[in-house]
Coordinates of C-alpha atoms in Angstrom, one line a residue:
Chain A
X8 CA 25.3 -64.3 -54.0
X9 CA 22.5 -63.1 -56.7
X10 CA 24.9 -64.1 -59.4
X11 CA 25.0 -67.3 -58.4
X12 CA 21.2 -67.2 -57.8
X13 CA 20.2 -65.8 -61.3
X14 CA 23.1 -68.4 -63.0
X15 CA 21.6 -71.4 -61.1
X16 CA 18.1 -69.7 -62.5
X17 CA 19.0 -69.6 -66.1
X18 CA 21.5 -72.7 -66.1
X19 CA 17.7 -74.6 -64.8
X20 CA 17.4 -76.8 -67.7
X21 CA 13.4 -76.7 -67.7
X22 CA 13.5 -72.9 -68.6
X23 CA 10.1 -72.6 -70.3
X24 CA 9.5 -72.0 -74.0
X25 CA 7.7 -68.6 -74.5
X26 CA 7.0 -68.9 -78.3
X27 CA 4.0 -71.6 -77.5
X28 CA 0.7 -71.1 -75.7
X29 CA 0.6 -72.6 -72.4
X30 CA -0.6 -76.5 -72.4
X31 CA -4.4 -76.3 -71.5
X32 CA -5.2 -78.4 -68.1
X33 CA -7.3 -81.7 -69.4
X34 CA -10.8 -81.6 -68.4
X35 CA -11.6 -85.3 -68.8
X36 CA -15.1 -84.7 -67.4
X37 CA -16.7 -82.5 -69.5
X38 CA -15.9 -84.7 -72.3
X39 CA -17.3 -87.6 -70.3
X40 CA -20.3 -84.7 -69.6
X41 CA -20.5 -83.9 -73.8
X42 CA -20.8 -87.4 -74.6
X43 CA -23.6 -88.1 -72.5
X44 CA -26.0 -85.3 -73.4
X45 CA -24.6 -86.0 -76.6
X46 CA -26.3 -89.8 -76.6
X47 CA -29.3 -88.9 -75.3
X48 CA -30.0 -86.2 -77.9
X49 CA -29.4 -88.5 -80.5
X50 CA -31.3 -90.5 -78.5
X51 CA -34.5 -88.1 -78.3
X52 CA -33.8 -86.9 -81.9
X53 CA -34.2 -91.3 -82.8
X54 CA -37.1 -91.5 -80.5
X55 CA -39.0 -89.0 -81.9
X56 CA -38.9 -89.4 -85.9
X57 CA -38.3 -93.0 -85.4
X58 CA -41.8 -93.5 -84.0
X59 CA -44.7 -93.5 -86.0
X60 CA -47.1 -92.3 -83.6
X61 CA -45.8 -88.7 -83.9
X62 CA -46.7 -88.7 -87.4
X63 CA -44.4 -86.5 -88.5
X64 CA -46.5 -86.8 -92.5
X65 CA -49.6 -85.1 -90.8
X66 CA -47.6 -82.4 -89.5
X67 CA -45.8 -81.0 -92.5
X68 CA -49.6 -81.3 -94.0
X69 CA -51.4 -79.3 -91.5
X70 CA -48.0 -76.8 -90.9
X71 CA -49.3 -74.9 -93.5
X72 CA -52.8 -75.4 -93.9
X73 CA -55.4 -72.4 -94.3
X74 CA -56.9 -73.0 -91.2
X75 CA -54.1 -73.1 -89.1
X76 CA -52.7 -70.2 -90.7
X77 CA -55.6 -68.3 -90.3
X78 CA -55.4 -69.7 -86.4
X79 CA -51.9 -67.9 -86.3
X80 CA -53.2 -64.5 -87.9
X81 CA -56.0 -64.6 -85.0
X82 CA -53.0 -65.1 -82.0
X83 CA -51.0 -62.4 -83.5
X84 CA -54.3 -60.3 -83.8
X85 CA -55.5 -61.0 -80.3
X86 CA -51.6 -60.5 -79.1
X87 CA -51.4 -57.1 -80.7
X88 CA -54.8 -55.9 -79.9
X89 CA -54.0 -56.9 -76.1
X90 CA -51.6 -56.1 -75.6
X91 CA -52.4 -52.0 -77.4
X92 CA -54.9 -52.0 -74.5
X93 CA -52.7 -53.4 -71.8
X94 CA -49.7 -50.8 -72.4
X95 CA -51.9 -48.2 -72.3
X96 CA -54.2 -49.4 -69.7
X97 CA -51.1 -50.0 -68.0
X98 CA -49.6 -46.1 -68.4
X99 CA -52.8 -44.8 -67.1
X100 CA -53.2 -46.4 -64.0
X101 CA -49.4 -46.1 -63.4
X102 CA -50.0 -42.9 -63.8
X103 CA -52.8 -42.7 -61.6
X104 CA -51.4 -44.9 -59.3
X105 CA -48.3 -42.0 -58.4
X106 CA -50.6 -39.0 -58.5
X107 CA -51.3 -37.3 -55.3
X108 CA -55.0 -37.4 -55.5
X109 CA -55.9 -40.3 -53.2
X110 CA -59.1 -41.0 -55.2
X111 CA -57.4 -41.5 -58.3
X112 CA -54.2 -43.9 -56.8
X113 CA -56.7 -45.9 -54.9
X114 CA -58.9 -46.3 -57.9
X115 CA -55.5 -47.7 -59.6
X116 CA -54.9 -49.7 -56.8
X117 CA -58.3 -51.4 -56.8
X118 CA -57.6 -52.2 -60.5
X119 CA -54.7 -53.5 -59.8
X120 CA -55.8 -55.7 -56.9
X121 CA -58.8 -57.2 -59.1
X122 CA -57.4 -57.9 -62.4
X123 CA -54.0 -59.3 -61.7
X124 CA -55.7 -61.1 -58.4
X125 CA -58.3 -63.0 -60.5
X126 CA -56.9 -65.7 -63.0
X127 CA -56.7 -64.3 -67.3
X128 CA -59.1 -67.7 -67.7
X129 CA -62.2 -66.3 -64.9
X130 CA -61.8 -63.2 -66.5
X131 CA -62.3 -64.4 -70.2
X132 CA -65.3 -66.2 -69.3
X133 CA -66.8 -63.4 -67.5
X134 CA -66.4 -61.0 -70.4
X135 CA -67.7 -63.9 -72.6
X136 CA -70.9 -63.7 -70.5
X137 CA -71.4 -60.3 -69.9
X138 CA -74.5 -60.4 -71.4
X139 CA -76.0 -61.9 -68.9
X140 CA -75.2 -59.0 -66.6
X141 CA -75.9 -56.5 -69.0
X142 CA -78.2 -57.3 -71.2
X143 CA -78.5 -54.1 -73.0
X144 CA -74.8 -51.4 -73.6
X145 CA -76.0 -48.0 -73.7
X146 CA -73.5 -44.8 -74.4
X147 CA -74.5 -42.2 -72.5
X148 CA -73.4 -39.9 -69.1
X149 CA -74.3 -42.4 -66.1
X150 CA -76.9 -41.4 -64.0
X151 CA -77.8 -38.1 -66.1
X152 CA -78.2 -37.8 -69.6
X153 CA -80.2 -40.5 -71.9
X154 CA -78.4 -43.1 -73.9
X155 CA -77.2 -41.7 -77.1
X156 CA -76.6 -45.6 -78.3
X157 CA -77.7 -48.4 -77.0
X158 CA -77.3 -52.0 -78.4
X159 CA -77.6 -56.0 -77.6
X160 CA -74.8 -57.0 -75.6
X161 CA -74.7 -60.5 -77.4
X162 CA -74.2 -58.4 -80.3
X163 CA -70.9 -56.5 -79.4
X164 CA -69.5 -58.8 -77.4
X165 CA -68.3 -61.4 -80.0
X166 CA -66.0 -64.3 -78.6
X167 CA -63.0 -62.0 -79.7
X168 CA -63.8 -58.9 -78.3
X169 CA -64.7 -60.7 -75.4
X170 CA -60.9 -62.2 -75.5
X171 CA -59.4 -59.2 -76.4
X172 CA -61.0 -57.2 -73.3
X173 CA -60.2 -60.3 -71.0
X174 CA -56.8 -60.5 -72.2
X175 CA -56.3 -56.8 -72.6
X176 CA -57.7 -55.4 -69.1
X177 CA -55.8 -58.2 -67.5
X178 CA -52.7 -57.3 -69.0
X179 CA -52.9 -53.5 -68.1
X180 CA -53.0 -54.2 -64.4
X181 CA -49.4 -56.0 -64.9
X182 CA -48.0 -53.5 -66.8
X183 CA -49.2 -50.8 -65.0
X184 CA -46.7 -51.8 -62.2
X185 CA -43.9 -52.1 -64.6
X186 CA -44.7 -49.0 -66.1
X187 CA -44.4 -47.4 -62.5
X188 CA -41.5 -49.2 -61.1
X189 CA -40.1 -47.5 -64.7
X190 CA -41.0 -44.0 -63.3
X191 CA -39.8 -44.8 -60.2
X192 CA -36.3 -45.6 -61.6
X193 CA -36.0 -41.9 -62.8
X194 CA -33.5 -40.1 -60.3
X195 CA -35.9 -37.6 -59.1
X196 CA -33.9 -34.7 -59.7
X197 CA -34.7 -34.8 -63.2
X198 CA -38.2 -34.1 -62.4
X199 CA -36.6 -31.3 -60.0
X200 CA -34.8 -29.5 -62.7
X201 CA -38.1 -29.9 -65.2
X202 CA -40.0 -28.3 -62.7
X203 CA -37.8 -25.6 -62.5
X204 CA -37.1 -24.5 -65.8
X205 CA -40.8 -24.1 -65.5
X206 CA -41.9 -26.9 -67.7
X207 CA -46.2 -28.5 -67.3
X208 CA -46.2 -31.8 -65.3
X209 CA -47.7 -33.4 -68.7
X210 CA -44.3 -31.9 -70.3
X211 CA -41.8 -33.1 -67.7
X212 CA -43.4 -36.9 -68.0
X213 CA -43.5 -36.6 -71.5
X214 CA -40.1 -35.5 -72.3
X215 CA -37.9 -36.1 -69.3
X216 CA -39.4 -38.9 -67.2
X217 CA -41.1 -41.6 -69.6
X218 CA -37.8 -41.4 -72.0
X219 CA -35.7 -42.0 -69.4
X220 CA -38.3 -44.9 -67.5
X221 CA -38.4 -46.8 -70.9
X222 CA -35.1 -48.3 -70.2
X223 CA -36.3 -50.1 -67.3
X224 CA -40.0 -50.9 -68.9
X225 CA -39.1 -52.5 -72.4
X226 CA -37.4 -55.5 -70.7
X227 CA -40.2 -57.1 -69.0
X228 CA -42.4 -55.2 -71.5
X229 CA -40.8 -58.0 -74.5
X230 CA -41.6 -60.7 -71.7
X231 CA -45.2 -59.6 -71.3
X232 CA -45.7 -59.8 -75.1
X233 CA -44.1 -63.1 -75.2
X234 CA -46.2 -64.4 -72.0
X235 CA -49.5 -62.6 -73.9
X236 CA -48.9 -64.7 -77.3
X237 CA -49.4 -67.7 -75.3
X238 CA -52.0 -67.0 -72.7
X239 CA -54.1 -66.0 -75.8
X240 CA -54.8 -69.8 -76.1
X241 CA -56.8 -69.0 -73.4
X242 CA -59.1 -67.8 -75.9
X243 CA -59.9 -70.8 -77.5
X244 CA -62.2 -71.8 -74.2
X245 CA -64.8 -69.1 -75.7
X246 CA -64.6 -70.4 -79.3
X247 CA -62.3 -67.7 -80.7
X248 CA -60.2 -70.1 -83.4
X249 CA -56.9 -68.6 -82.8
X250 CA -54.0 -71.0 -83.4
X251 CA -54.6 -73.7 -80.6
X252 CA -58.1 -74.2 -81.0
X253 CA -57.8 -74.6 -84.7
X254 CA -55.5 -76.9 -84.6
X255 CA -58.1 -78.5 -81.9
X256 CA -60.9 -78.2 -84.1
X257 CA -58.9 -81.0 -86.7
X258 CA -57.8 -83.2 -84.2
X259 CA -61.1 -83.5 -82.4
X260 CA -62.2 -84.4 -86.4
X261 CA -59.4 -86.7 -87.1
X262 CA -57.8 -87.6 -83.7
X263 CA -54.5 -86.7 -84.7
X264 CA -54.0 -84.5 -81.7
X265 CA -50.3 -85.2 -81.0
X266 CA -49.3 -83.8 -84.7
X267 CA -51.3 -81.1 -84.6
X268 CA -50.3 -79.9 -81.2
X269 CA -46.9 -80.1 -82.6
X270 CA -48.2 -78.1 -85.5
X271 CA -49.5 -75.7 -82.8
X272 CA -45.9 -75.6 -80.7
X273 CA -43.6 -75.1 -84.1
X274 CA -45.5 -71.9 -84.6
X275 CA -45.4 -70.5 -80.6
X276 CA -41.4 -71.2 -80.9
X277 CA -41.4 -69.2 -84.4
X278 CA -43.0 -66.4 -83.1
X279 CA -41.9 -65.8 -79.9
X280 CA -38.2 -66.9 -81.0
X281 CA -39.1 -63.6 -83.9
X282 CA -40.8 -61.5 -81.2
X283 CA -36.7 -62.5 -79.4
X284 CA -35.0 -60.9 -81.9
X285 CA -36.8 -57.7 -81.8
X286 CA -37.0 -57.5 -78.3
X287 CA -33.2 -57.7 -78.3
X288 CA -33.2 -55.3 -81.4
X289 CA -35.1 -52.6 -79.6
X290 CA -33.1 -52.4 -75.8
X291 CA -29.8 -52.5 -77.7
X292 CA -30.7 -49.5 -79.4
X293 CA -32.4 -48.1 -76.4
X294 CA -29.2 -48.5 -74.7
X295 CA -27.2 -46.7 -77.3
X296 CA -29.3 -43.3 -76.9
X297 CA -27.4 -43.0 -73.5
X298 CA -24.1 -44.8 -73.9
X299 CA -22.9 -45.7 -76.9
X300 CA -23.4 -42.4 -78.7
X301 CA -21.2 -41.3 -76.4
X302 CA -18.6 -44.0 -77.0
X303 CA -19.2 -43.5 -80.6
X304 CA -18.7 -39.8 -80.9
X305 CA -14.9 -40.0 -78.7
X306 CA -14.3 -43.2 -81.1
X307 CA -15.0 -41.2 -84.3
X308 CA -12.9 -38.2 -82.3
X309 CA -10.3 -40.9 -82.0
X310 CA -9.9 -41.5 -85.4
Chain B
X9 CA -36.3 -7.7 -57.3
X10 CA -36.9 -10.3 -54.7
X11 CA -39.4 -10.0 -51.9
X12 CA -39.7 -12.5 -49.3
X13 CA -42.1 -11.9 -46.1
X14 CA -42.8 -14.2 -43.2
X15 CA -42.0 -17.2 -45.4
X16 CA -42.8 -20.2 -43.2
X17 CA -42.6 -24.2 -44.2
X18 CA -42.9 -27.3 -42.0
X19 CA -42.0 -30.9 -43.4
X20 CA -43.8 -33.2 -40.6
X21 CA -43.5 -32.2 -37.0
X22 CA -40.6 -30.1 -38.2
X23 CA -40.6 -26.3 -38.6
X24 CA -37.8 -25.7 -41.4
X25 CA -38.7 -22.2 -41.9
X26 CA -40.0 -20.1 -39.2
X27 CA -40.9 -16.8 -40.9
X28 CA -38.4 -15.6 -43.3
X29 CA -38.1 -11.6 -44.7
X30 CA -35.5 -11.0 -47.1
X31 CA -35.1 -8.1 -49.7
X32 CA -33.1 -8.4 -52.2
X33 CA -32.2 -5.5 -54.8
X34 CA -31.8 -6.2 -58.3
X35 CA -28.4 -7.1 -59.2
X36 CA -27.2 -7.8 -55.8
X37 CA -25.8 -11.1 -54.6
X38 CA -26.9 -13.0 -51.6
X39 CA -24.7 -15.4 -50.3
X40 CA -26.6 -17.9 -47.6
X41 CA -24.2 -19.6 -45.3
X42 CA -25.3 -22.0 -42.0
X43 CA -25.1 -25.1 -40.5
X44 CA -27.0 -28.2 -42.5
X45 CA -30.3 -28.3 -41.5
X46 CA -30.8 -24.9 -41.0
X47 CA -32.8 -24.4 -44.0
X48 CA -30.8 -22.4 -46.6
X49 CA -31.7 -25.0 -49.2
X50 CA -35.7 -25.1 -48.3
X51 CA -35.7 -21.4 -48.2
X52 CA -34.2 -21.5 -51.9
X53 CA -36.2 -24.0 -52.8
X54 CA -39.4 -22.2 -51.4
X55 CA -38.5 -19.0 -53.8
X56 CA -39.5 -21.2 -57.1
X57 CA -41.8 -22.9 -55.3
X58 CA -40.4 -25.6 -55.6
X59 CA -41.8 -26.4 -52.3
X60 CA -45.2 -25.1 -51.4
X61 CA -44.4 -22.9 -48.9
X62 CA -46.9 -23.3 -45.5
X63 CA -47.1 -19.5 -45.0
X64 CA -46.1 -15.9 -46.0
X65 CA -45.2 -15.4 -49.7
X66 CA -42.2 -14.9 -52.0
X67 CA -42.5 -11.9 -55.0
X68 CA -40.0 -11.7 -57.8
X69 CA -39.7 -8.7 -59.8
X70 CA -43.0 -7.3 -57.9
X71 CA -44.7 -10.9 -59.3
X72 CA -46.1 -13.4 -56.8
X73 CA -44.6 -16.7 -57.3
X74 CA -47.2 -19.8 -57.1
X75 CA -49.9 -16.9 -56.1
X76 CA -51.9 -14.0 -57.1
X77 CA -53.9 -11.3 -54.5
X78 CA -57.8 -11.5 -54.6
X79 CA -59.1 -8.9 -53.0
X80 CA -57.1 -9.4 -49.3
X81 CA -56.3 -13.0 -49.9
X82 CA -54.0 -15.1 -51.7
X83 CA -54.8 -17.5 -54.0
X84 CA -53.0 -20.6 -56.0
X85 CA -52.9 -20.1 -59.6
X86 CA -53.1 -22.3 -62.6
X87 CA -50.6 -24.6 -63.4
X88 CA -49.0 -22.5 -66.4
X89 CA -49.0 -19.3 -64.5
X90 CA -46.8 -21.0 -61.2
X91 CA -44.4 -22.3 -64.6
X92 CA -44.5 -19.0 -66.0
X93 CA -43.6 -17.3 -62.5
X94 CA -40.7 -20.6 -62.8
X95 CA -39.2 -20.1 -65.8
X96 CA -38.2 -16.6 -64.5
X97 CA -36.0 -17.5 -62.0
X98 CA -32.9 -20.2 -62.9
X99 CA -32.3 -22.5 -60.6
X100 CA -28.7 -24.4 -60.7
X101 CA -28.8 -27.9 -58.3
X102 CA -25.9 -29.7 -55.9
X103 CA -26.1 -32.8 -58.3
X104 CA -26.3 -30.8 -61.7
X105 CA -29.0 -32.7 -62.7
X106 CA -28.7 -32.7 -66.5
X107 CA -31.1 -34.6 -68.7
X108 CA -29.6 -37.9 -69.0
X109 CA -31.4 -38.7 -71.9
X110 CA -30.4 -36.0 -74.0
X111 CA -26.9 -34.0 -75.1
X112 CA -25.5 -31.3 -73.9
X113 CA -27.2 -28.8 -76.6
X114 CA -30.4 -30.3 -76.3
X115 CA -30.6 -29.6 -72.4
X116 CA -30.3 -25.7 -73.3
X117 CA -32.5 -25.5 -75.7
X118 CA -35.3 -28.0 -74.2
X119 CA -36.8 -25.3 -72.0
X120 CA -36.8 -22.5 -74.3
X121 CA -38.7 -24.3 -77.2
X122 CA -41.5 -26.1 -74.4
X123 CA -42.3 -23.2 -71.9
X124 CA -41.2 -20.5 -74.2
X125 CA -42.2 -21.5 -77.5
X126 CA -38.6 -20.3 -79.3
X127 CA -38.6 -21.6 -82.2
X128 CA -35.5 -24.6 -83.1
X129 CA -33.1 -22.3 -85.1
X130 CA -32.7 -19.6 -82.5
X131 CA -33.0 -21.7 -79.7
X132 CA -29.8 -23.2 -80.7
X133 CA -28.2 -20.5 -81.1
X134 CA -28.6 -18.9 -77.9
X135 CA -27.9 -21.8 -76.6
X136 CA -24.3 -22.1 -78.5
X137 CA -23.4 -18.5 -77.3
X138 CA -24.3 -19.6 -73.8
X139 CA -22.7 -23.0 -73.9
X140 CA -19.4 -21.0 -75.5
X141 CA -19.7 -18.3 -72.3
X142 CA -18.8 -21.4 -70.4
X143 CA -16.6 -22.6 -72.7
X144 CA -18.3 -25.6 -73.8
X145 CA -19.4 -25.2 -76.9
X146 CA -16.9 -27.7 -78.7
X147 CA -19.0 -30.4 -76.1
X148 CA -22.6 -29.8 -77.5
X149 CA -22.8 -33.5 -78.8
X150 CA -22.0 -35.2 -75.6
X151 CA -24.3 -37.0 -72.8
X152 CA -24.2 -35.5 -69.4
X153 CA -22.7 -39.2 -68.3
X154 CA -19.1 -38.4 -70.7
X155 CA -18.8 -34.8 -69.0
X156 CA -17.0 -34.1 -65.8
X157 CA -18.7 -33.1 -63.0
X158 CA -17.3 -29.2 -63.3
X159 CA -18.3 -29.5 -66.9
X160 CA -22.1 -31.1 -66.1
X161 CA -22.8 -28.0 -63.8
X162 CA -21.3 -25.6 -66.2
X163 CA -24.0 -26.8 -68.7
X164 CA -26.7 -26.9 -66.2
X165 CA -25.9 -22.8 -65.3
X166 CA -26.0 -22.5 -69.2
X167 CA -29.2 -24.3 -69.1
X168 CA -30.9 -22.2 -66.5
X169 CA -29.6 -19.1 -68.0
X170 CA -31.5 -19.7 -71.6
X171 CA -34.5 -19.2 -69.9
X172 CA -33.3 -15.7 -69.7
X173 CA -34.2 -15.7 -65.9
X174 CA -34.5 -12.1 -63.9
X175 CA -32.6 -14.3 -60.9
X176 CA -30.8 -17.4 -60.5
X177 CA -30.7 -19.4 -57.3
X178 CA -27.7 -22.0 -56.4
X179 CA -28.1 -24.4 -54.3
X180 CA -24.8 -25.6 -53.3
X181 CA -23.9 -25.8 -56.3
X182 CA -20.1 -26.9 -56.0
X183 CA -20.5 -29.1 -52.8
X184 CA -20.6 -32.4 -55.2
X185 CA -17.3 -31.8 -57.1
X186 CA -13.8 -32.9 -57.0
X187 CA -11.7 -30.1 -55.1
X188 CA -10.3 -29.1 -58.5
X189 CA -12.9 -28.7 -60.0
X190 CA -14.8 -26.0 -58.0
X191 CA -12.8 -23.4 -59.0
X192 CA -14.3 -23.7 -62.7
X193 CA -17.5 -23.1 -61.7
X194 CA -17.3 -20.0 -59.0
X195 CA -15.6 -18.7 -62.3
X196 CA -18.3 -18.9 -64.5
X197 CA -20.9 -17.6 -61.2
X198 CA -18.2 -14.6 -60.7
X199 CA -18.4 -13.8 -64.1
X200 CA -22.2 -13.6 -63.9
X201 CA -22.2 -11.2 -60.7
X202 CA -20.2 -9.0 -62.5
X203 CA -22.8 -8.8 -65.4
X204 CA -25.3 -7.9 -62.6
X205 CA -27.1 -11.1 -62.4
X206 CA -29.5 -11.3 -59.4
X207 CA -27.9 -14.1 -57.2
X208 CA -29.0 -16.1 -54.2
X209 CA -25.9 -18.6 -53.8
X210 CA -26.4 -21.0 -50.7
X211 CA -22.5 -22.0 -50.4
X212 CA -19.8 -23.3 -48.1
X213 CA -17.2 -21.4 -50.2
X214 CA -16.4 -18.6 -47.5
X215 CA -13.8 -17.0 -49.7
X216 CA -16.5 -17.0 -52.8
X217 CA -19.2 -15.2 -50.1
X218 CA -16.2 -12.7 -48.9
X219 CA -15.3 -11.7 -52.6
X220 CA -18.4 -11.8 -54.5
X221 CA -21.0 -11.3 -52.4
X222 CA -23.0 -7.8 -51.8
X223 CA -24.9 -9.1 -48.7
X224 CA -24.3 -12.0 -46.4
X225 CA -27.3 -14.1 -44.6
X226 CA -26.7 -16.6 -41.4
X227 CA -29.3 -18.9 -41.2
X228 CA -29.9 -20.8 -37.7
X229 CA -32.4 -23.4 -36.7
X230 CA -35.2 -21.9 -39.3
X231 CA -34.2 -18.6 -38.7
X232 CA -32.3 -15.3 -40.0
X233 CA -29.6 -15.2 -37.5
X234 CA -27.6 -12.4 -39.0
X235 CA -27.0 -10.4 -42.4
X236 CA -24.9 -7.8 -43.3
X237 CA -21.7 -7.3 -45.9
X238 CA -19.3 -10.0 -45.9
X239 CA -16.8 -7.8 -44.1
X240 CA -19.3 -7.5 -41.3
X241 CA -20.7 -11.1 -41.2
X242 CA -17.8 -13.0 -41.8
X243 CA -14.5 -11.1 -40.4
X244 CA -16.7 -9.5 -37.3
X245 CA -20.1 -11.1 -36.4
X246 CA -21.8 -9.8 -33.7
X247 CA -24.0 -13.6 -33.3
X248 CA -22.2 -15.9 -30.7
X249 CA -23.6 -18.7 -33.3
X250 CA -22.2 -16.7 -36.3
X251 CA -18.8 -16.8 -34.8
X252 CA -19.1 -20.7 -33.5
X253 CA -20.3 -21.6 -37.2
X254 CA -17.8 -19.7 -39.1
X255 CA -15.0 -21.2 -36.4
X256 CA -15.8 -24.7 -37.4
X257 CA -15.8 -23.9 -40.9
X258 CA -12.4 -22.4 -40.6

């Protein structure tokens, strides 16, 4: 009986040839799918340099102009600057935010709930016209000792330090919850076993906790900066000439404000699609401290 | 060496601890058996203040831990004087624990350069000759996450023991591995009684508490039920709740 069966099976004359691939099914559709975006790229791409109106000549004339390049130094400057004072804004009031000391967590809190419940825009004017609240900054110990310093408000509070504050305090109250949903991430046994190999608090965050938390905080961290090189074209409502207001300040002169916002975009994409490739630098190598050096020590074992 | 008087601790409306003495000579070992909840693992954790115990005190080596005597009162110390009085007694954990961010050699020396100042060189090499007495020296390089779960709490004794501690406390310290794995570990903690370490071992691992152990504690509901030598505690207990819990175990 199962020599009749196995005959019958090999005398089947559609026994399948095993030196060739298998025949891939068709997918008629996604061609159909292809060609369509297909046309209407080509489409887009026609529309776009076909038409004079986007006056592509102006663009490649302003894409490197001193001004706008000097707009472009100023966002960088104002991203950097921002977001300097955001991280660390944001570490302290994380930090303050998990302590036990009810008047320092609820001080964090009430950060928190003001600067990231107020829009970045409301907050940039305000700085801007701090002057009017303050008149006169004095240094000094409130309520006790005289001012050591004390100076025009007008004169210290420049459009850009007014942007970079704005900008910066806003920022910190957003990365203060990253930073602590970081720390939160750490198993807390590893603060356990700090603690009792008799290390300081300070020491145990320092070398155990914020290592191991920066896994979980560079992610959104590369989002923030991304996010914070745009929303500093906030700035250019208090006349600080970084990148979109200087390309404003040619078009409202020459009224070629579709170039020159194109001018403006090309250089948002360049950077953030550079700020992209370090982001993605920095975690994979953040993930290697744990894993990979693993996986490379057994591999080099292996060999 | 360890000096533990009317220790009491309360988490809530719940009294874990309701007034602990214990003695315990130098280079004896202690072996804490009871039901969960009873509060071997607080009371452990209460000796390196790792919780802040609600009353009495602990003393190790005639030091206060977490406190020092004012005239008739206790006070709280400093911060670096409660992780001085720390970093004299090892502690090893149920779930190891290890610095994940670090390999294996850099665990053991970590403590010893921060809290103790040693400097790099001879840091590391206490910390080889340690990592060798548990015969994992040839794994300095790894991360905790590539070592077995025998071999993570085998670095995390060594770790506690370059601290040079005058006692070391174990928390259940085989109760998260792999059957086959356990017997890797008592080895190493035999091997340390023998040397005359000072040992409080909370433990399931009746035959590790009848061999090793100098003194066995029951602990009930908050409470020392019953202590004595294994041969009295464990084979002959005079507490009906001894005998019920050691039944249920068996």
């Amino acid at each position: 009986m199962s020599t009749t069966a196995s005959n019958a099976f090999t005398a089947k004359p559609g026994t399948p040839r095993l030196d060739l691939p298998p025949v891939p099914l068709a997918r008629p559709g996604r061609w159909v799918a292809a060609a369509v975006v297909l046309l209407l790229l080509a489409w887009m791409v026609y529309v776009v340099f076909a038409n004079p109106n986007f006056q592509w000549p102006v663009v490649w004339k302003y894409l490197f102009s001193k001004d706008i390049l000097d707009g472009v130094k100023l966002t960088i400057e104002l991203t950097v600057y921002a977001m300097s004072i955001g991280v660390s804004l944001g570490l302290v009031a994380a930090l303050m935010r998990l302590s036990d000391n009810k008047l320092l967590s609820t001080a964090a809190t009430a950060y928190i709930v003001a600067f990231r419940g107020t829009p970045a825009l409301v907050q940039l004017i305000f700085w801007f016209n701090l002057a009017a609240l303050f008149p006169r900054i004095t240094l000094g110990i409130p309520f006790l000792a005289p001012a050591w310093l004390s100076i025009d408000a007008n004169a210290v509070i420049t459009p850009v330090v007014a942007a970079t504050l704005g900008l910066g305090l806003c920022e910190g109250a957003y990365m203060s919850e990253i930073v602590r949903a970081g720390i939160l991430s750490v198993d807390p046994g590893q603060r356990e076993a700090a603690t009792a190999l008799g290390l300081t608090r300070a020491q145990t965050m320092r070398r155990i906790v914020l290592p191991q938390a920066l896994r979980v905080i560079v992610p959104p961290t590369g989002n923030q900066i991304i996010g914070m090189l745009k929303l500093t074209s906030l700035a250019s409502v208090i006349s600080v000439t970084e990148l979109l207001a200087a390309a404003g300040l040619i078009y409202t002169r020459t009224y070629e404000t579709i170039p020159l916002l194109i001018v403006a975009s090309i250089w948002y994409i360049v950077l953030t699609g550079v700020l992209t490739l370090v982001q993605r630098f920095i975690e994979r190598h953040l993930g290697r401290s744990v894993h990979d050096a693993a996986q490379r020590a057994s591999a080099s074992r292996a060999t | 060496m360890i000096e533990i008087r009317d220790l009491h601790k309360r988490f809530g409306s719940v009294e874990v601890l309701k007034g602990i003495d214990l003695d315990i000579e130098a280079g004896k070992v202690v072996v804490v058996i009871g039901p969960s909840g009873s509060g071997k693992s607080t009371l452990l954790r209460c000796i390196n203040h790792l919780e802040r115990p609600d009353g009495g005190y602990v003393r190790v080596g005639g030091e206060f831990v977490g406190y020092r005597v004012v005239g008739d009162r206790l006070h709280e110390v400093r911060e670096q004087d409660l992780c001085a009085a720390r970093a004299a007694i090892g502690m090893v954990f149920q779930r190891f624990n290890l610095f994940q961010n670090m390999t294996v050699l850099d665990n053991v020396t970590l403590a010893p350069r921060l809290a103790r100042g040693v400097d790099g060189q001879e840091a590391e090499r206490k910390a080889m000759a340690l990592l060798e007495r548990v015969g994992l020296a040839g794994k300095k390089d790894r991360y905790p996450n590539r070592l077995s779960g025998g071999e993570q709490q085998r670095v995390a004794i060594a770790r506690a023991l370059a601290m040079e501690p005058r006692v070391m406390l174990f928390d259940e310290a085989t109760s998260a591995l792999d059957p086959e794995l356990v017997g890797e570990v008592l080895d190493v903690m035999r091997g340390l009684a023998r040397d005359g370490m000072t040992m409080v071992v909370v433990t399931h691992e009746i035959t590790f508490a009848r061999d090793v152990a100098d003194e066995v504690v029951f602990m009930d509901r908050g409470v020392v039920a019953e202590r004595g030598p294994p041969s009295q505690v464990l084979q002959a207990p005079r507490e009906a709740r001894t005998r019920e819990f050691l039944a249920r175990l068996l």
